[in-house]
Amino acid sequence: MLAIRLIERKRDGGRIEPGEWRALLGAYVAGHVPEYQMAAFLMAAYLRGLDRDETAALTESMLRSGASLDLHGISAPRIDKHSTGGVGDKVSLVLAPLAAAVGIVVPMVSGRGLGHTGGTLDKLDAIPGFRSDLTLAQARAQLERIGCVLLGQSGEIAPVDRKLYALRDATATVESIPLIAASIMSKKLAEGLTGLVLDVKRGSGSFLQTLERGIELSQTMIALGAAHQCPVVALVTAMDRPLGRACGNALETEEAIHALRGEGPPDLMEVTYALAAEMMMLGALAPDRASARERLAGAIASGAAAEKFKEIIEAQGGNPAVVDDPALMPQAEAIELCRASRRGFVAQIEPRAVGRGIIALGGGRTTMEDTLDPGVGFVITAKPGDWVEAGEAIASVFARDEAGLRAGAAALREAIRIGDEAEPPLPLISHRVTQHGVAEVYDGV
Ligand code: URA
């Protein structure tokens, strides 16, 4: 296999055969294909696209580049959730223990934040002592014992994806539906799942901003799952404003803990319940949404979900006392209220500007090597459509120092627009995509 021939063929709109994908990725991971050739190939693939068979072959080659969790012998449904990424999206931290508390086995492999979006692993790192770098053998043992594990992508799972993702990030080739679908599904299929629920974000804060692209991505991942006997259901949810109120790592983990204790903001709870209900239905643990929702709400009300989060934290080396006392997590040194500059309707809270603000505060990354300050971020209490008076408190900035407070306040001024008219935000949950088609939804569950 000569990489240059494959680059030429893809550049000219040709197809790459399954054996050629295997050979190309194998040679790349072994260091025999240089980064510049792979970068050129990725750009050709980005511009020319991949057909369904090529996407399947790429996914298969990425999956086979590493090991998989062997969960045979675990009889409970094994179901995970994956989000395409956003700002304030702490759903995984609530949903994983909640789903485990109602009997689903949840092997969750998560990522770090990059660009304007946050990552579940960074939020978990705010918990003192928490370790997400378990081996697959340790992960399996934990799943058998307590039904949930929250993992980082180790060198064991789809190692070629790690290399390719870093290269895509540096070569402006991330936003390609086949490349995203193959990247996500190669990791998810390595989890040994019996089902997968996708939270496909749309709106200005998401990677794929339009509904059409979100649905196309969902359908591509549904087809990849079907080829591996892993049914996939996707919900399209809004990312034209942050989810919940907290944005920033420790602040989001704290909000997730409040949610597990029954005090979560309504939008966060609605998305979490909707996704968890889909997991229960996929696992045949509930006949319909209403009964799934009732059991999920019961697991929160009884304290079972919060208790499960404590078990997970303890099993992974963290301090479970944070669930009773979130102040044990790193705290910001400086806090300041942000007030409305005028009276009117909150017309927009732009998630990308909020995400960039977190980076400016030191709570997000511009390169994978950056270290984060977990305590910084925002709590934005206003929501699009709210009426506010001039001088009314609408958010708080959590920073390391005075300079951080100024940078945070500037980011919020850019992000929050107050106008004379309320501008209707996107519906929180707008579409449900399955193998059978696309349905408009539905006000929550
Ligand atoms: N998340 C992933 O894991 N891969 C992508 O390509 C995009 C988002």
XYZ file of C-alpha atoms and ligand atoms in Angstrom:
453
model
C 0.000 0.000 0.000
C 1.433 3.316 -1.056
C -0.148 6.160 0.915
C 0.348 8.589 -1.959
C -1.842 6.468 -4.259
C -4.665 6.508 -1.688
C -4.313 10.277 -1.233
C -4.503 10.753 -5.014
C -7.535 8.512 -5.324
C -9.440 10.204 -2.512
C -8.441 13.638 -3.806
C -9.984 12.706 -7.172
C -13.197 11.429 -5.583
C -12.438 7.690 -5.682
C -13.240 4.994 -3.121
C -10.919 3.326 -0.619
C -11.503 -0.415 -0.192
C -11.818 -2.093 3.251
C -8.391 -3.777 3.016
C -6.825 -0.452 2.086
C -8.308 1.292 5.142
C -6.849 -1.445 7.356
C -3.450 -1.179 5.707
C -3.393 2.628 5.812
C -4.364 2.911 9.484
C -2.097 0.021 10.487
C 0.875 1.660 8.762
C -0.017 5.057 10.276
C -0.231 3.773 13.823
C 3.039 1.883 13.362
C 4.728 5.122 12.271
C 5.230 4.077 8.627
C 2.915 6.743 7.209
C 4.127 10.232 8.152
C 1.794 12.835 9.653
C 1.970 15.043 6.543
C 0.630 12.254 4.333
C -2.133 11.397 6.777
C -2.999 15.109 7.036
C -3.315 15.324 3.242
C -5.421 12.161 3.188
C -7.743 13.502 5.909
C -8.262 16.740 3.991
C -9.090 14.775 0.836
C -11.557 12.655 2.858
C -13.020 15.803 4.435
C -13.574 17.472 1.061
C -14.667 14.423 -0.972
C -16.564 12.595 1.785
C -16.843 8.859 2.411
C -19.733 6.652 1.361
C -21.522 4.357 3.809
C -19.264 1.354 3.072
C -16.101 3.397 3.441
C -17.342 4.862 6.736
C -18.077 1.339 7.967
C -14.630 0.095 6.893
C -12.910 3.067 8.545
C -14.855 2.485 11.787
C -14.024 -1.219 11.754
C -10.308 -0.528 11.209
C -10.265 2.028 14.041
C -12.115 -0.336 16.374
C -9.730 -3.213 15.550
C -6.687 -0.982 16.163
C -7.191 -1.610 19.883
C -8.867 -3.841 22.438
C -12.520 -3.990 23.473
C -14.199 -4.386 26.824
C -15.302 -8.000 27.030
C -18.615 -7.825 28.864
C -19.953 -11.243 27.935
C -21.413 -12.892 30.993
C -22.874 -9.611 32.272
C -26.560 -10.211 31.673
C -27.961 -6.725 32.405
C -28.387 -4.337 29.458
C -25.084 -2.544 28.745
C -25.919 0.887 27.483
C -24.001 4.132 27.190
C -24.834 7.700 26.188
C -22.681 9.951 24.054
C -23.050 13.678 23.451
C -21.631 15.460 20.432
C -20.499 18.192 22.826
C -21.540 21.542 24.146
C -21.253 24.143 26.885
C -22.590 23.422 30.370
C -23.291 19.842 29.275
C -22.839 17.884 32.500
C -25.544 15.330 31.620
C -23.127 12.355 31.746
C -22.320 13.017 35.413
C -25.990 12.819 36.343
C -27.107 10.206 33.873
C -24.413 7.527 34.393
C -25.110 6.980 38.128
C -28.843 7.466 37.580
C -28.987 4.809 34.845
C -26.857 2.434 36.939
C -29.222 2.989 39.875
C -32.155 1.664 37.801
C -30.301 -1.460 36.631
C -28.421 -0.491 33.473
C -24.735 -1.387 33.219
C -22.982 1.783 32.034
C -19.440 1.496 30.644
C -18.813 5.143 29.792
C -15.688 6.228 27.911
C -15.473 10.024 27.911
C -13.165 12.671 26.546
C -11.561 15.928 27.564
C -12.806 19.319 26.508
C -11.356 20.845 23.389
C -12.283 23.984 21.528
C -15.143 25.833 23.194
C -16.780 22.634 24.517
C -16.260 21.001 27.898
C -15.328 17.356 28.551
C -16.630 14.914 31.151
C -13.129 13.823 32.190
C -12.165 17.387 33.100
C -15.297 17.687 35.248
C -14.481 14.402 37.002
C -10.914 15.595 37.617
C -12.402 18.267 39.898
C -13.192 15.472 42.372
C -10.122 15.057 44.623
C -8.366 11.747 43.917
C -10.681 10.605 41.088
C -8.934 8.398 38.508
C -10.319 7.676 35.056
C -7.241 5.811 33.746
C -8.338 2.289 34.667
C -7.327 -0.740 32.618
C -10.049 -2.611 30.759
C -9.716 -5.469 33.269
C -10.281 -3.050 36.164
C -13.214 -1.496 34.302
C -14.858 -4.877 33.825
C -14.398 -5.772 37.500
C -15.974 -2.446 38.531
C -18.902 -2.950 36.150
C -19.576 -6.365 37.653
C -19.417 -4.923 41.154
C -21.307 -1.628 40.888
C -22.674 -1.396 37.342
C -20.921 1.773 36.168
C -17.434 2.937 35.252
C -16.333 6.375 34.004
C -13.236 5.947 31.860
C -10.880 8.022 29.776
C -9.834 6.758 26.361
C -6.778 4.720 27.332
C -4.169 3.504 24.866
C -6.152 0.249 24.810
C -9.321 1.569 23.133
C -9.135 2.623 19.446
C -5.565 3.995 19.731
C -5.600 5.141 16.114
C -8.516 7.471 16.924
C -6.406 9.308 19.498
C -3.713 9.969 16.912
C -6.154 10.818 14.150
C -8.265 13.093 16.343
C -5.226 15.155 17.373
C -4.229 15.448 13.711
C -7.768 16.403 12.627
C -7.873 19.016 15.346
C -4.667 20.570 13.984
C -5.683 20.382 10.311
C -9.272 21.742 10.349
C -10.727 18.352 9.447
C -12.873 17.712 12.536
C -16.273 18.768 11.151
C -16.769 15.875 8.749
C -19.763 13.603 9.378
C -18.078 10.306 8.354
C -14.905 11.150 10.290
C -16.859 12.156 13.417
C -19.147 9.110 13.186
C -16.230 6.689 12.759
C -14.298 8.334 15.592
C -17.181 8.176 18.067
C -18.498 4.751 17.075
C -15.071 3.066 17.074
C -14.785 3.978 20.773
C -18.395 3.188 21.658
C -18.364 -0.188 19.896
C -15.244 -1.087 21.913
C -17.341 -0.796 25.090
C -19.180 -4.074 24.430
C -22.577 -2.344 24.420
C -26.041 -3.751 23.831
C -27.338 -0.253 23.053
C -26.294 3.367 22.693
C -28.151 6.654 23.105
C -26.819 9.750 21.346
C -27.368 13.332 22.393
C -26.871 15.185 19.128
C -26.540 18.886 19.802
C -27.701 21.538 17.367
C -27.430 25.310 17.431
C -24.608 27.817 17.493
C -22.686 26.111 20.330
C -22.508 22.691 18.669
C -19.954 21.333 16.214
C -22.565 20.577 13.546
C -24.857 23.552 13.766
C -27.807 22.707 11.547
C -30.595 20.227 12.158
C -29.971 18.545 8.798
C -26.311 17.848 9.636
C -27.273 16.615 13.128
C -29.774 14.178 11.641
C -27.287 12.997 9.008
C -24.713 12.345 11.745
C -27.322 10.463 13.795
C -28.296 8.292 10.836
C -24.663 7.536 10.020
C -24.008 6.399 13.597
C -27.275 4.425 13.720
C -26.192 2.507 10.591
C -22.742 1.807 12.082
C -24.349 0.530 15.300
C -26.793 -1.680 13.377
C -23.896 -3.341 11.553
C -22.540 -4.364 14.988
C -25.867 -5.445 16.513
C -25.816 -2.342 18.706
C -29.125 -0.467 18.412
C -28.662 3.294 18.526
C -31.266 5.977 19.263
C -30.492 9.694 18.942
C -32.216 12.696 20.464
C -31.514 16.090 18.917
C -31.193 18.670 21.711
C -30.598 22.411 21.834
C -27.143 23.953 22.155
C -28.026 27.539 21.253
C -27.592 28.363 24.973
C -25.651 26.595 27.746
C -27.383 23.639 29.434
C -28.190 24.244 33.101
C -26.651 27.192 34.896
C -23.062 26.175 35.721
C -20.284 26.373 33.093
C -16.786 25.367 34.235
C -15.465 22.089 35.573
C -15.945 22.010 39.380
C -19.030 24.233 39.085
C -20.610 21.758 36.658
C -19.743 18.765 38.836
C -21.368 20.583 41.744
C -24.496 21.238 39.668
C -24.579 17.554 38.658
C -24.422 16.584 42.339
C -27.323 18.929 43.084
C -29.213 17.298 40.220
C -28.584 13.829 41.672
C -29.968 15.113 44.959
C -33.152 16.372 43.286
C -32.184 20.032 42.953
C -31.118 20.210 39.310
C -32.151 22.992 36.923
C -35.225 22.034 34.840
C -33.497 21.977 31.418
C -30.688 19.726 32.673
C -33.196 17.370 34.283
C -35.387 17.245 31.193
C -32.518 16.282 28.878
C -31.133 13.796 31.423
C -34.505 12.102 31.966
C -35.205 11.953 28.233
C -31.856 10.284 27.453
C -32.051 7.944 30.462
C -35.602 6.937 29.471
C -34.292 6.012 26.001
C -31.600 3.891 27.676
C -34.226 2.108 29.766
C -36.424 1.432 26.735
C -33.454 0.151 24.703
C -32.629 -2.177 27.597
C -36.260 -3.347 27.907
C -36.305 -2.036 31.469
C -39.357 0.139 30.811
C -42.231 -0.236 28.314
C -42.629 3.484 27.657
C -41.324 6.945 28.525
C -43.803 7.649 31.269
C -42.942 4.575 33.316
C -39.215 5.063 32.675
C -39.482 8.631 33.921
C -41.324 7.521 37.042
C -38.588 5.046 37.948
C -35.840 7.541 37.208
C -37.468 10.240 39.328
C -37.865 7.606 42.071
C -34.124 6.818 41.966
C -33.354 10.497 42.474
C -35.967 10.991 45.206
C -34.861 7.915 47.162
C -31.207 8.993 47.101
C -30.233 5.823 45.154
C -28.718 7.798 42.252
C -26.614 10.033 44.539
C -25.529 6.941 46.490
C -24.460 5.279 43.212
C -22.325 8.318 42.345
C -20.602 7.969 45.720
C -19.900 4.281 44.990
C -18.420 5.144 41.576
C -16.237 7.907 43.020
C -14.990 5.679 45.823
C -14.283 2.770 43.441
C -12.182 5.106 41.269
C -10.081 6.528 44.076
C -11.965 9.784 44.610
C -13.366 11.319 47.765
C -17.082 10.358 47.879
C -17.731 13.006 50.547
C -17.999 15.582 47.703
C -21.531 14.289 47.091
C -22.541 15.530 50.558
C -20.250 18.539 50.512
C -19.361 19.825 47.003
C -17.244 22.565 48.644
C -14.541 19.872 49.002
C -13.842 20.432 45.307
C -11.466 23.227 44.191
C -13.001 26.671 44.678
C -12.384 29.952 42.850
C -10.466 32.643 44.742
C -12.518 35.539 43.387
C -16.264 35.749 42.726
C -18.249 38.634 41.281
C -21.852 39.162 40.250
C -22.599 40.230 36.689
C -25.605 42.548 36.341
C -27.919 43.357 33.423
C -26.758 46.488 31.596
C -30.350 47.444 30.696
C -33.934 46.290 31.148
C -35.405 43.974 28.552
C -35.603 40.381 27.474
C -32.593 38.088 27.579
C -32.399 37.591 23.808
C -29.361 35.337 23.600
C -26.742 33.545 25.695
C -24.172 32.510 23.132
C -22.538 29.210 24.189
C -19.382 29.640 22.125
C -18.649 32.976 23.807
C -19.251 31.357 27.220
C -16.899 28.494 26.268
C -14.247 30.941 25.139
C -14.727 32.797 28.425
C -13.987 29.605 30.387
C -10.762 29.227 28.384
C -9.855 32.868 29.135
C -10.370 32.151 32.851
C -7.979 29.149 32.658
C -10.712 26.496 32.850
C -10.496 25.232 29.245
C -7.851 24.162 26.760
C -6.406 25.517 23.594
C -3.998 22.556 23.293
C -4.165 19.051 24.769
C -1.129 19.881 26.956
C -2.784 22.805 28.824
C -3.427 22.279 32.539
C -6.750 23.535 33.827
C -7.913 25.520 36.808
C -10.946 23.443 37.837
C -12.572 26.067 40.074
C -13.178 28.811 37.499
C -16.207 29.454 35.307
C -19.666 30.977 35.354
C -23.040 30.414 36.900
C -25.561 32.008 34.543
C -28.936 32.232 36.234
C -30.765 34.103 33.446
C -32.222 32.116 30.553
C -33.196 33.263 27.042
C -36.696 34.722 27.189
C -36.397 35.978 30.799
C -37.345 39.585 31.509
C -34.655 41.418 33.499
C -34.411 44.884 35.051
C -31.299 47.058 34.657
C -28.819 46.182 37.409
C -30.437 42.809 38.154
C -27.951 39.989 38.859
C -27.940 37.588 35.891
C -24.717 35.608 36.383
C -21.608 35.154 38.544
C -17.973 34.954 37.468
C -15.683 32.547 39.351
C -12.028 33.407 38.755
C -8.501 32.948 40.027
C -7.854 36.683 40.525
C -8.893 40.235 39.604
C -7.653 39.898 36.015
C -9.770 36.751 35.679
C -12.840 38.575 36.960
C -12.347 41.248 34.303
C -11.821 38.666 31.527
C -14.866 36.712 32.721
C -17.081 39.804 32.856
C -15.984 40.777 29.333
C -16.835 37.273 28.065
C -20.301 37.456 29.634
C -20.922 40.906 28.096
C -20.143 39.358 24.708
C -22.219 36.234 25.384
C -25.394 37.689 26.905
C -27.489 39.989 24.734
C -30.465 41.829 26.182
C -33.015 43.228 23.719
C -36.523 44.601 23.378
C -37.912 41.358 22.005
C -37.752 37.835 23.352
C -36.247 35.590 20.670
C -37.605 32.052 20.881
C -34.805 29.591 21.661
C -34.618 26.213 19.931
C -36.857 23.538 21.438
C -34.861 21.749 24.133
C -35.491 18.298 22.625
C -36.689 18.474 19.041
C -36.203 15.165 17.215
C -35.840 11.459 17.877
C -33.905 9.497 15.285
C -33.982 5.701 15.097
C -33.367 3.030 12.495
C -36.995 3.517 11.468
C -36.776 7.222 10.745
C -36.934 10.724 12.198
C -39.787 11.831 14.458
C -40.397 15.326 15.699
C -40.851 15.340 19.429
C -42.347 15.934 22.138
C -42.113 18.009 25.185
C -39.703 16.046 27.310
C -40.755 12.636 28.599
N -15.946 13.450 19.382
C -15.171 12.411 19.023
O -14.909 11.514 19.798
N -14.677 12.399 17.766
C -14.950 13.355 16.867
O -14.489 13.268 15.753
C -15.764 14.446 17.253
C -16.249 14.469 18.530
